[in-house]
Coordinates of C-alpha atoms (C1' of nucleotides) in Angstrom, one line a residue:
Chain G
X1 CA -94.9 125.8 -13.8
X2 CA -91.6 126.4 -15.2
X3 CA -90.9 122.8 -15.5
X4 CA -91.5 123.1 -18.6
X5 CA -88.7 125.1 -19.3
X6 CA -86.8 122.5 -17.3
X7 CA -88.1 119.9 -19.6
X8 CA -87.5 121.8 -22.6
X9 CA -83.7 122.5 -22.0
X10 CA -83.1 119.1 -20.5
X11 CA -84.3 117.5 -24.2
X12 CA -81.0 118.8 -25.1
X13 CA -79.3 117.0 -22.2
X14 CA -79.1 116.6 -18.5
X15 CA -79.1 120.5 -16.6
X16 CA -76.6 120.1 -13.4
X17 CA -79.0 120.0 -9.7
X18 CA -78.4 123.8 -9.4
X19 CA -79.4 125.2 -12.9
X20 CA -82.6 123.0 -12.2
X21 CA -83.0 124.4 -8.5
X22 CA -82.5 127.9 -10.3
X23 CA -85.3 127.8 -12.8
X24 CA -87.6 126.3 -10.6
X25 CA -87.0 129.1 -7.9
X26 CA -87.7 131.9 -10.4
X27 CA -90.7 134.0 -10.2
X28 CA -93.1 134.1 -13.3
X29 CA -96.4 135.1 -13.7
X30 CA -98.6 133.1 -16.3
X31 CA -101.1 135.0 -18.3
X32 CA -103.2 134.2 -21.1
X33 CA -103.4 135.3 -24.4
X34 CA -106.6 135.6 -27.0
X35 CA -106.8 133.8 -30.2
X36 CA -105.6 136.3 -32.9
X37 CA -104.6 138.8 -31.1
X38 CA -100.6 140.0 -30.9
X39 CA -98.1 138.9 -28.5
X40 CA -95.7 141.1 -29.2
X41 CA -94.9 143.2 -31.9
X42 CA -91.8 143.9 -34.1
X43 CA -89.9 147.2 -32.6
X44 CA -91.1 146.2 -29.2
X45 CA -88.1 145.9 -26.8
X46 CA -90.3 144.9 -23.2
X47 CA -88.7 143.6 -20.4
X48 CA -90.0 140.9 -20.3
X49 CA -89.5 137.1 -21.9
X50 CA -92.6 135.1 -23.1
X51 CA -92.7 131.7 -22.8
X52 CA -95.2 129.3 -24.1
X53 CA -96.9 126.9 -22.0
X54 CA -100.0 125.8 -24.5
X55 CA -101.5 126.7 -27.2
X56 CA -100.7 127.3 -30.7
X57 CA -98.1 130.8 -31.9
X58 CA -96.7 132.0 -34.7
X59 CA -93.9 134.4 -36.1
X60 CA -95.0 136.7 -38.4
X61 CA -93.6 139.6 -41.0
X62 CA -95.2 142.1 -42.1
X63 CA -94.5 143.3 -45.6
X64 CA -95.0 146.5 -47.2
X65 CA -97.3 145.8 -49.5
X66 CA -99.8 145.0 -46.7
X67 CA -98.9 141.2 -47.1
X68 CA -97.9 139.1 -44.2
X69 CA -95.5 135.9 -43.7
X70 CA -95.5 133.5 -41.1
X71 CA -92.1 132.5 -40.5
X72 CA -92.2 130.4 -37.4
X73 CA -95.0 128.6 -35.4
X74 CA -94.7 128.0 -32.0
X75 CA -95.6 125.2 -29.7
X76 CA -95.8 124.3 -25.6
X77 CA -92.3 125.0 -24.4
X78 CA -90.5 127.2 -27.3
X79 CA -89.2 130.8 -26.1
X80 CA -91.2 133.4 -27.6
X81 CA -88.7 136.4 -27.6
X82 CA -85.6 135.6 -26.0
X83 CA -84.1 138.1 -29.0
X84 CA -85.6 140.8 -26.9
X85 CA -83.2 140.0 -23.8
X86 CA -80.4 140.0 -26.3
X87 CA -80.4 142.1 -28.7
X88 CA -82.5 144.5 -27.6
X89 CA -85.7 144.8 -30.4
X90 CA -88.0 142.2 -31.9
X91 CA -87.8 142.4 -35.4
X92 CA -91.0 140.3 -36.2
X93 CA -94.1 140.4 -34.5
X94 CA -96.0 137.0 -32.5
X95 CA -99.4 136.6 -32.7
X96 CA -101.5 133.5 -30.8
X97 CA -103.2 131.1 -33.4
X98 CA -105.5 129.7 -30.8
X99 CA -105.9 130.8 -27.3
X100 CA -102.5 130.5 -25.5
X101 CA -101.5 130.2 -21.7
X102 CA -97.9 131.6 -21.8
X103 CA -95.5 133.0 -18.5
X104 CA -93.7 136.0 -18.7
X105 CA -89.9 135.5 -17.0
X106 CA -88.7 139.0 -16.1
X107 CA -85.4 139.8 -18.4
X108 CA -83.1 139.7 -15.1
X109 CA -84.1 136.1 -14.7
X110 CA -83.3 135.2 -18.1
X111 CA -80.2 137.0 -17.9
X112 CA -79.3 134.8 -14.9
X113 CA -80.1 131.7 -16.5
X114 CA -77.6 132.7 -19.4
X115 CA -74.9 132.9 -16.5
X116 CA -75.1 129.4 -16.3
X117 CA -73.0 127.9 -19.4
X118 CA -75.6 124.3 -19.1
X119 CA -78.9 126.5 -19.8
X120 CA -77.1 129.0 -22.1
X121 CA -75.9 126.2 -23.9
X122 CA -79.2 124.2 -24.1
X123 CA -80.7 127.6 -25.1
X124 CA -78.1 128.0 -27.7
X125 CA -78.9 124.2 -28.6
X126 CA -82.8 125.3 -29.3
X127 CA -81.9 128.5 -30.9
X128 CA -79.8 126.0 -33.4
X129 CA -83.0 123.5 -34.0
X130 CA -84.7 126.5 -35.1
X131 CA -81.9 128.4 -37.3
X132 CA -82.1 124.9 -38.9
X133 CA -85.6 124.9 -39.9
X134 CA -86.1 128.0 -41.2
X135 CA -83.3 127.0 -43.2
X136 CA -86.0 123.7 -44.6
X137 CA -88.4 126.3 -44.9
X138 CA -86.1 128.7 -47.5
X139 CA -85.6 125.6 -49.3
X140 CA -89.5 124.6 -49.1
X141 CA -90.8 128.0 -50.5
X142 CA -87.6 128.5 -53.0
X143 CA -87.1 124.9 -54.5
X144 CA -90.4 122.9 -54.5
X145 CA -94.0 123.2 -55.8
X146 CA -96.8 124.7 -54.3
X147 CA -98.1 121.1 -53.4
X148 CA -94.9 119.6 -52.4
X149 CA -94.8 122.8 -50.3
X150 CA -97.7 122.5 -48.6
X151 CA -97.4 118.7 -47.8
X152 CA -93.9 119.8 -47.0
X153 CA -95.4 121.8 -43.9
X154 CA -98.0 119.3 -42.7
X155 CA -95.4 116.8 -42.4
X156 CA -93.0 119.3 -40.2
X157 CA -96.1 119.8 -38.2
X158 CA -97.4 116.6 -37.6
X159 CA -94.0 115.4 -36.6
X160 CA -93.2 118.7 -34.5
X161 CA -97.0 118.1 -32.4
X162 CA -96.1 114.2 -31.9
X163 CA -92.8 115.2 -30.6
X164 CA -94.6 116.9 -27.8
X165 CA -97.4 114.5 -27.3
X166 CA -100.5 116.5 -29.4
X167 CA -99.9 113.7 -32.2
X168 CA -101.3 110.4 -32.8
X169 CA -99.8 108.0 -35.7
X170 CA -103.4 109.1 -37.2
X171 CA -102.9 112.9 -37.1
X172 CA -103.7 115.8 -35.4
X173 CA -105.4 119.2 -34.4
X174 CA -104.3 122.1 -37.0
X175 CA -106.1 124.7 -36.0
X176 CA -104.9 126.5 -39.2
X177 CA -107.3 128.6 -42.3
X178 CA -106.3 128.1 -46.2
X179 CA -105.2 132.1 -45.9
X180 CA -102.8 131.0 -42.9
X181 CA -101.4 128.7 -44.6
X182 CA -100.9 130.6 -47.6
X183 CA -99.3 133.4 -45.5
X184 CA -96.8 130.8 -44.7
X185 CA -95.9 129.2 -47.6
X186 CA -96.0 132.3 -50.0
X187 CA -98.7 131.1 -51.7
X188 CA -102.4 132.8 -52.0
X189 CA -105.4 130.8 -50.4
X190 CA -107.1 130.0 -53.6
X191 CA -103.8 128.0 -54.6
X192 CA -103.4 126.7 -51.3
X193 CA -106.7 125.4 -51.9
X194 CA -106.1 123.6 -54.9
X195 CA -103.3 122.5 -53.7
X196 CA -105.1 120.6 -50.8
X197 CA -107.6 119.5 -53.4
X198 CA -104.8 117.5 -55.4
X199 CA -103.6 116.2 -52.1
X200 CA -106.7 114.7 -51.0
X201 CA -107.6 113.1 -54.9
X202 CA -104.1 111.5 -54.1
X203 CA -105.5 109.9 -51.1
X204 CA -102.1 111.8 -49.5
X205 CA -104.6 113.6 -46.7
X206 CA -107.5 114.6 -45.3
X207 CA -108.8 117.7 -43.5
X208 CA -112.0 118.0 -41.7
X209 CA -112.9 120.7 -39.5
X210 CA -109.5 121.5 -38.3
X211 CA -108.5 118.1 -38.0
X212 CA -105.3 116.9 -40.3
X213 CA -105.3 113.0 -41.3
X214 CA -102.6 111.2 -42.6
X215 CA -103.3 107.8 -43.8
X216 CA -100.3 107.1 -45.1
X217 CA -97.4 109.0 -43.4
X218 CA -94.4 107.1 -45.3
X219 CA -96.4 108.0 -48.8
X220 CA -96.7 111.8 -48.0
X221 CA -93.2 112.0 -47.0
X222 CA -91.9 110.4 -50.2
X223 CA -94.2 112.7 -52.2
X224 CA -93.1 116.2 -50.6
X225 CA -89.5 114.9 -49.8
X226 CA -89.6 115.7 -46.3
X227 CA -86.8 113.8 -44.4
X228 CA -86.9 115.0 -40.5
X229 CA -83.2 115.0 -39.8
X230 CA -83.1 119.0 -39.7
X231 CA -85.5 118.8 -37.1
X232 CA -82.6 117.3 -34.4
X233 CA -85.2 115.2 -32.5
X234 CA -83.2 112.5 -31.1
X235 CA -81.5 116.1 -30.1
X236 CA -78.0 113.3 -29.0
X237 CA -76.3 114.7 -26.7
X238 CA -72.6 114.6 -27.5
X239 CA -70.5 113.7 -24.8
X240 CA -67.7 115.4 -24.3
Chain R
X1 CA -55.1 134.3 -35.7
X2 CA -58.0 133.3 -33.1
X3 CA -58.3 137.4 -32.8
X4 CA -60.8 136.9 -35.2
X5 CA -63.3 135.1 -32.7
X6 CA -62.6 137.5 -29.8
X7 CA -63.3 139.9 -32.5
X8 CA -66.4 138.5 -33.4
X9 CA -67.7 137.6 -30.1
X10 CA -66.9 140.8 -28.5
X11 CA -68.6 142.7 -31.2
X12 CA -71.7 141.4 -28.8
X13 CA -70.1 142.8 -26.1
X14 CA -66.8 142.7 -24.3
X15 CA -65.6 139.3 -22.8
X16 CA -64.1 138.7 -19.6
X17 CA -60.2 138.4 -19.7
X18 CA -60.1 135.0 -18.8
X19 CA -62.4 134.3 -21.5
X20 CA -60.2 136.3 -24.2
X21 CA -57.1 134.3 -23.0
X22 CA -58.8 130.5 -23.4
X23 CA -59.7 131.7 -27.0
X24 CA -56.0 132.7 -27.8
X25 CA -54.7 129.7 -26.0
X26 CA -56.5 127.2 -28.4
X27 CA -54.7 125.4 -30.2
X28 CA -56.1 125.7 -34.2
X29 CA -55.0 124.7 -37.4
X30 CA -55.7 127.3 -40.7
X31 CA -56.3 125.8 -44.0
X32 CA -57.2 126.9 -47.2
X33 CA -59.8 125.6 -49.6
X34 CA -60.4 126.0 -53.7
X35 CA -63.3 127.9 -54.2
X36 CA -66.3 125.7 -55.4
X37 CA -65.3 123.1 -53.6
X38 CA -66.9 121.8 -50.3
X39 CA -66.1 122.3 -47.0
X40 CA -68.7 120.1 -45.3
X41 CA -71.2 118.6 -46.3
X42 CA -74.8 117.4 -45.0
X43 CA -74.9 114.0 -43.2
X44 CA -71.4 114.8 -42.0
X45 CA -70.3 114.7 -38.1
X46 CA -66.8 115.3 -38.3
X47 CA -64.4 116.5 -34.9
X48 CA -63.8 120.1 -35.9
X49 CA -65.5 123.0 -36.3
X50 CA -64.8 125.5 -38.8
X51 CA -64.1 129.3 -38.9
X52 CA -64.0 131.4 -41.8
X53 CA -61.1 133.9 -42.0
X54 CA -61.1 134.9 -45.2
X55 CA -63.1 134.4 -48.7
X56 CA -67.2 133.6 -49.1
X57 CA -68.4 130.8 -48.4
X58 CA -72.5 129.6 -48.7
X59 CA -74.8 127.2 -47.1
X60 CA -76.8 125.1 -48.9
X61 CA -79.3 122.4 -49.3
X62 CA -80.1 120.0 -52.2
X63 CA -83.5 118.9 -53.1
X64 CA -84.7 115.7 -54.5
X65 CA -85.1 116.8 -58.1
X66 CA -81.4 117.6 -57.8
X67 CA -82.2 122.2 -57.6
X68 CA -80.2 123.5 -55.1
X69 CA -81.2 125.9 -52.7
X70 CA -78.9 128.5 -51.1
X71 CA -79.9 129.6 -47.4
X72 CA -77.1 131.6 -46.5
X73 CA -73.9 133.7 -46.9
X74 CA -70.3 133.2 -44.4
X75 CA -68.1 135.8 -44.1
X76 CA -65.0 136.0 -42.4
X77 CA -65.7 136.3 -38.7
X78 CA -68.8 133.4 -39.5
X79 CA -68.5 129.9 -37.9
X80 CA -69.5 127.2 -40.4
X81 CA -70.9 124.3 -38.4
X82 CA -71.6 125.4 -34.5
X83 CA -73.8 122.4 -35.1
X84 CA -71.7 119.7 -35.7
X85 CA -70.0 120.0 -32.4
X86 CA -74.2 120.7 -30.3
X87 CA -76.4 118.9 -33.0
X88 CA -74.3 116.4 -34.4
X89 CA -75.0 116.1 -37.9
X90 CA -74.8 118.5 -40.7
X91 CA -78.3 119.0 -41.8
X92 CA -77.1 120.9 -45.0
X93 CA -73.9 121.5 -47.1
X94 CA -71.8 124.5 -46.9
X95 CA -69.1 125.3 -49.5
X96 CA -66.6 127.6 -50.8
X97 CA -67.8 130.2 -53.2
X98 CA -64.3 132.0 -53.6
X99 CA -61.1 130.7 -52.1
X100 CA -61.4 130.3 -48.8
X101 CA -59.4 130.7 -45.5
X102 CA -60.5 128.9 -42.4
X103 CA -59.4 127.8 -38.9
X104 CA -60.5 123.9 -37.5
X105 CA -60.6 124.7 -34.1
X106 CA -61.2 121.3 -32.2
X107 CA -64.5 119.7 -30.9
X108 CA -63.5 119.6 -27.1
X109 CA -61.9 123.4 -27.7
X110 CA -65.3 124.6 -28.7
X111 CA -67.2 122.6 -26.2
X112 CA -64.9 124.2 -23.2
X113 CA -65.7 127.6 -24.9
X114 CA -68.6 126.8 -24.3
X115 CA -68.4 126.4 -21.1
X116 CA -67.9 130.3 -20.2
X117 CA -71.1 132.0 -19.9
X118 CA -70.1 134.8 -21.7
X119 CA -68.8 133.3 -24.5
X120 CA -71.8 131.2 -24.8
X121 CA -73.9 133.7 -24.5
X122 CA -72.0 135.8 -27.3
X123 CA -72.5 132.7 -29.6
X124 CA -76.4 132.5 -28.8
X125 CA -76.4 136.4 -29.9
X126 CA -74.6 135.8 -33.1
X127 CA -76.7 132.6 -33.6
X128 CA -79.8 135.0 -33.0
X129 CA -78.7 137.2 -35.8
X130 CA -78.6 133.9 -37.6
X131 CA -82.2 133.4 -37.6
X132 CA -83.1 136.6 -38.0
X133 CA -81.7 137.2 -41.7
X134 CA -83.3 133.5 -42.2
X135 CA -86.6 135.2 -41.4
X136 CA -85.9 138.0 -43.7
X137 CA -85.0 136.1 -46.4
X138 CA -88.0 133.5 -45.9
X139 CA -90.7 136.6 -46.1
X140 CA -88.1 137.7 -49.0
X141 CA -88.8 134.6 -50.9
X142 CA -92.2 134.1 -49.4
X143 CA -94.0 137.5 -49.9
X144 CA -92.0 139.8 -52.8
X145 CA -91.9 140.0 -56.8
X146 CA -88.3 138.7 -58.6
X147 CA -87.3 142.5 -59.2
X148 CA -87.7 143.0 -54.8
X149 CA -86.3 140.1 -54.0
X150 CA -82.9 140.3 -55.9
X151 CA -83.1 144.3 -55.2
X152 CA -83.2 143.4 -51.5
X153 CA -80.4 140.1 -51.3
X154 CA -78.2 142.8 -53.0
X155 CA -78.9 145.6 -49.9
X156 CA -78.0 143.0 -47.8
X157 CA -75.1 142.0 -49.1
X158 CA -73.8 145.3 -49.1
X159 CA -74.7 146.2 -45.7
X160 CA -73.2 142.9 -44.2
X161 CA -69.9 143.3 -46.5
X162 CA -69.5 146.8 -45.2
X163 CA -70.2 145.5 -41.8
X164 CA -66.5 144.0 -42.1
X165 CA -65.1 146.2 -44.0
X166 CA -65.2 145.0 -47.5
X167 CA -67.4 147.8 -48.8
X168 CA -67.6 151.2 -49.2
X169 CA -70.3 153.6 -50.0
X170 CA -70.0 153.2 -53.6
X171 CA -70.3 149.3 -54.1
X172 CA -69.0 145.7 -53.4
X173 CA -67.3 142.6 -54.3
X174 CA -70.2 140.2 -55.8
X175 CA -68.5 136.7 -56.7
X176 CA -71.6 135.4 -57.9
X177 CA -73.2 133.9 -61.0
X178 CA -76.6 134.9 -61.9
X179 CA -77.5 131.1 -61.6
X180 CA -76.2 131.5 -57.7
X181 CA -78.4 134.2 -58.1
X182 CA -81.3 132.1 -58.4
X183 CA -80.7 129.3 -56.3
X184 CA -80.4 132.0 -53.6
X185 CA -83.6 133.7 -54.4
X186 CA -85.1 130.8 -55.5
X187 CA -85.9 131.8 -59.5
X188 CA -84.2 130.8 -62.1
X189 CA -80.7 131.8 -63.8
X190 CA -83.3 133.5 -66.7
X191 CA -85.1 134.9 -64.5
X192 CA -82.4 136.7 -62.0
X193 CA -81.0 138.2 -65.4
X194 CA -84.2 139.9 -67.0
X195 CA -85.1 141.2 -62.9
X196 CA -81.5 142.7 -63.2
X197 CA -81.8 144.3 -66.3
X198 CA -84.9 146.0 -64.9
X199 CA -82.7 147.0 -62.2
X200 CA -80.5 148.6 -64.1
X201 CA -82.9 149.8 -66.5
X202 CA -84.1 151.5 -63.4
X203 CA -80.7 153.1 -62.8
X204 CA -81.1 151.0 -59.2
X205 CA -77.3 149.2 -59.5
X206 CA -74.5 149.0 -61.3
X207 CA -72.9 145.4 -62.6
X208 CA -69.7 145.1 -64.1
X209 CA -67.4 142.0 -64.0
X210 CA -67.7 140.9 -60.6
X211 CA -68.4 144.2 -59.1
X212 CA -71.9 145.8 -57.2
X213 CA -72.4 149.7 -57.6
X214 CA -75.3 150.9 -56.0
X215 CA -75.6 154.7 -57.2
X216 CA -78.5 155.4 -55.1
X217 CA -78.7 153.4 -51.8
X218 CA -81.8 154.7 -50.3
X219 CA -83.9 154.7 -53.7
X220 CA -82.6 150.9 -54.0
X221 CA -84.0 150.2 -50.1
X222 CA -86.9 152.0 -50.9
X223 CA -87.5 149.8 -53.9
X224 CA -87.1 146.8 -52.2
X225 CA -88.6 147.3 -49.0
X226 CA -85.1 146.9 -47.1
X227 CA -85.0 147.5 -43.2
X228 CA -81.3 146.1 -41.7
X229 CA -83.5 146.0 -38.7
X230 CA -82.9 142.4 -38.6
X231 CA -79.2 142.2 -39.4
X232 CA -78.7 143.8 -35.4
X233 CA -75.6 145.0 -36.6
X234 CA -75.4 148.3 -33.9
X235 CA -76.2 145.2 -31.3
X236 CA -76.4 147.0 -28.2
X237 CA -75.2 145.4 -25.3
X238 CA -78.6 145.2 -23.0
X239 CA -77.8 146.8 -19.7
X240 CA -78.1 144.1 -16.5
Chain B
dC1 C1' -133.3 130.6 -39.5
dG2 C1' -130.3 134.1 -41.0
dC3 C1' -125.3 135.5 -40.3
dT4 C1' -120.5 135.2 -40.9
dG5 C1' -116.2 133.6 -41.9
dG6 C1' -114.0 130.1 -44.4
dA7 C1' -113.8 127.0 -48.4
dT8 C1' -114.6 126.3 -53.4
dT9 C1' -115.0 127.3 -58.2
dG10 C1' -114.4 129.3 -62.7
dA11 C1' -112.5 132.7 -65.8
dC12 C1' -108.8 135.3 -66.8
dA13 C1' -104.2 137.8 -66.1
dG14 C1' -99.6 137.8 -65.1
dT15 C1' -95.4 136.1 -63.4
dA16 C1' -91.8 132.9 -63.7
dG17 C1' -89.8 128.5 -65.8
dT18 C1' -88.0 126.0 -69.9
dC19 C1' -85.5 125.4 -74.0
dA20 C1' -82.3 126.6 -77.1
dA21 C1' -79.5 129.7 -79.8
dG22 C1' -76.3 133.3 -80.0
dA23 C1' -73.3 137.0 -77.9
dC24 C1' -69.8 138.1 -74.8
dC25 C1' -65.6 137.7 -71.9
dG26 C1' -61.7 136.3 -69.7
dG27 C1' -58.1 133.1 -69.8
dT28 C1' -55.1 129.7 -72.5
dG29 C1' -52.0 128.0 -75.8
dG30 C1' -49.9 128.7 -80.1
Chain W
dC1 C1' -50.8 139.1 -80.7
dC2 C1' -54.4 136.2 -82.0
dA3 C1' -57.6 132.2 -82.4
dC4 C1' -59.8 129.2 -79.5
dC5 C1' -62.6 127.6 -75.4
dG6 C1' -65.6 127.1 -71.7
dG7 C1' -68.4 129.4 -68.9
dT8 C1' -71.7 133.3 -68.4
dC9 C1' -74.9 136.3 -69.9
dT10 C1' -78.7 137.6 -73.1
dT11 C1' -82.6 137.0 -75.9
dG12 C1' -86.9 135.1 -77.9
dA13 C1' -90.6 132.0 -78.1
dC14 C1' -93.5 129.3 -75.7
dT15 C1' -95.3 126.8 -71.5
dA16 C1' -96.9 126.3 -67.0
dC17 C1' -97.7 127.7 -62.6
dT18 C1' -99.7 130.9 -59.5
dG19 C1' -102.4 135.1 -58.5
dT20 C1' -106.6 137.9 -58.8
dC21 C1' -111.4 138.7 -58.8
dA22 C1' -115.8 137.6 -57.8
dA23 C1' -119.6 134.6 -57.2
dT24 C1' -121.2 130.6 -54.6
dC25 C1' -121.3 127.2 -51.3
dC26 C1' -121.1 125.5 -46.7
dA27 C1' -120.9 124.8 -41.7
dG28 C1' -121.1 126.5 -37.1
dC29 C1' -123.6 129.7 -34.2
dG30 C1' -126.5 133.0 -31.9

DNA sequence: CGCTGGATTGACAGTAGTCAAGACCGGTGG
DNA sequence: CCACCGGTCTTGACTACTGTCAATCCAGCG
């Protein structure tokens, strides 16, 4: 069950026999979660640590108009709320997309696993990954147009979803409405809609049911400027 | 000189004494750079990592049509490029908006800080705070009007600059153009000037020569919708 | 087959961008 | 002390992108 987290942390590098023997040894209890409904919600300060084991999450801000924005999704493997363990309140909520299987790791535990410099410095390495694409996303929503935007995210995603095997060359599952993707990219749904429109007359995607196609992968990219780099796949570890 | 790190780090929570004495035994070499100039920039992989002591400093990221978006703010305390020495490349560009002071401390220095737990686990905090204000400023950019969005950059600013001193309840210290204005909030120079007239207009702020008053600081929040929720500054220590 | 939520459309309103001219301001050199 | 300069800030006119509202269409489902 947790070797997921071991397979998460270990993308960053090798973990030493121990830190493995630790994580595998730590009680968990996996749960799961319905579609739409809230994971956990900003102001929350549980004990407990979610982690993801499938399914689809997201971050989300509530505004106070009423408005919300996504500001994160989450896949199988990403930390949930490790905040919570460290600084003590969520300040966003997490809600499931689709249906999600996730375990809960008791604060102690994840406390534990910071003791050990390896893990807390993989964790730290994750926690960078994602500083760095929320800093693609600032620059998506403040510097390009609402269609460059949009490609913008399909691109992230589809390359995110192959990285953990839920991606062919072809495309993938995007279990996503026009208004969700609209919350994320600042946009309303009508434009979003439009938007999509003017990406399929370009022959740059297409979207059936909640299937996302990409014919032409190298074409989109050029079109939205996406260039993966900030993404840190390769994820090298540097020696030292 | 390294005080400043122990400084930083223990505002997270008090280090061990063994940690403290690594940090003061590193070796590190101060330099000072011209403001607008750049102190690293994205594609880069270079042996050092930097630490601001003194001065602003921003990062940012250019886009293909050659805009150039702004996704952060350093301060002295802030590292630069954590991710350099864990990642391995730059992903963006950071540069000097004033003169700035900063230390190089060493790759291997920072990776052996690394290897204390606590210290590591101080880093992942302050890296959490990161991502935090990224969030913010994504459902800043993402889900409020010009007027809010400038209203609420400028309620951060202050908060942060009075987080280290450099503000007091009157105003603040605001070296930047209205165009860095807008290639932080994503508008454009125009733009950022008519929202702050409004502002002012409002009787919300106060800008003369380089200088922020805020007359009102809880009918300025108010406006804007600003919670420092996320900026964790009080960042209790969790109890084991 | 009728519902229901999501996707699409069209008309219209409003916000933000662009371009370009002119005012202002601090610093420089005479 | 003053004129000059370059960079910012302001303004106005105009354009273009994006939002809003509301009706309609469509597909999956009980």
């Amino acid at each position: 069950m947790t070797h997921f987290l071991v397979r998460k942390l270990e993308s960053f590098g090798p973990l030493p026999k121990d830190d493995v023997e630790l994580i595998e040894s730590l009680t968990s209890s996996a749960q799961g979660v319905k579609a739409h409904s809230d994971i956990i919600r900003e102001g929350e300060a549980p004990g407990d640590v979610n982690l993801i084991l499938g399914g689809f999450a997201y971050r989300y801000k509530l505004l106070k108009d009423g408005s919300r924005q996504i500001v994160a999704y989450l896949l199988a493997g990403d930390f949930c709320d490790l905040h919570v363990a460290l600084l003590g309140t969520m300040d966003h909520s997490i809600a499931a997309l689709t249906e999600v299987q996730l375990v809960k790791l008791p604060r102690e535990s994840v406390l534990a696993l910071l003791g050990r410099a390896a893990i807390s410095r993989a964790m730290l390495m994750a926690t960078l990954v994602d500083e760095a694409t929320l800093r693609e996303w600032l620059a998506n929503l403040g510097g390009r147009s609402a269609e460059q935007r949009v490609a913008h995210f399909f691109c992230e995603w589809h390359r995110r979803l192959r990285a953990v095997g839920l991606a062919g060359d072809g495309g993938c599952e995007l279990p996503l409405t026009q208004q969700e993707i609209g919350d994320t990219m600042g946009l309303s749904a009508v434009h979003v809609n439009r938007s999509l429109q003017a990406l399929r007359e370009k022959g740059l995607l297409t979207l059936r049911g909640r299937r996302l196609l990409i014919p032409d992968m190298k074409r989109l990219c050029a079109a939205c400027d996406f260039r993966p780099n900030y993404l840190h796949l390769e994820a090298a570890v540097p020696a030292v």
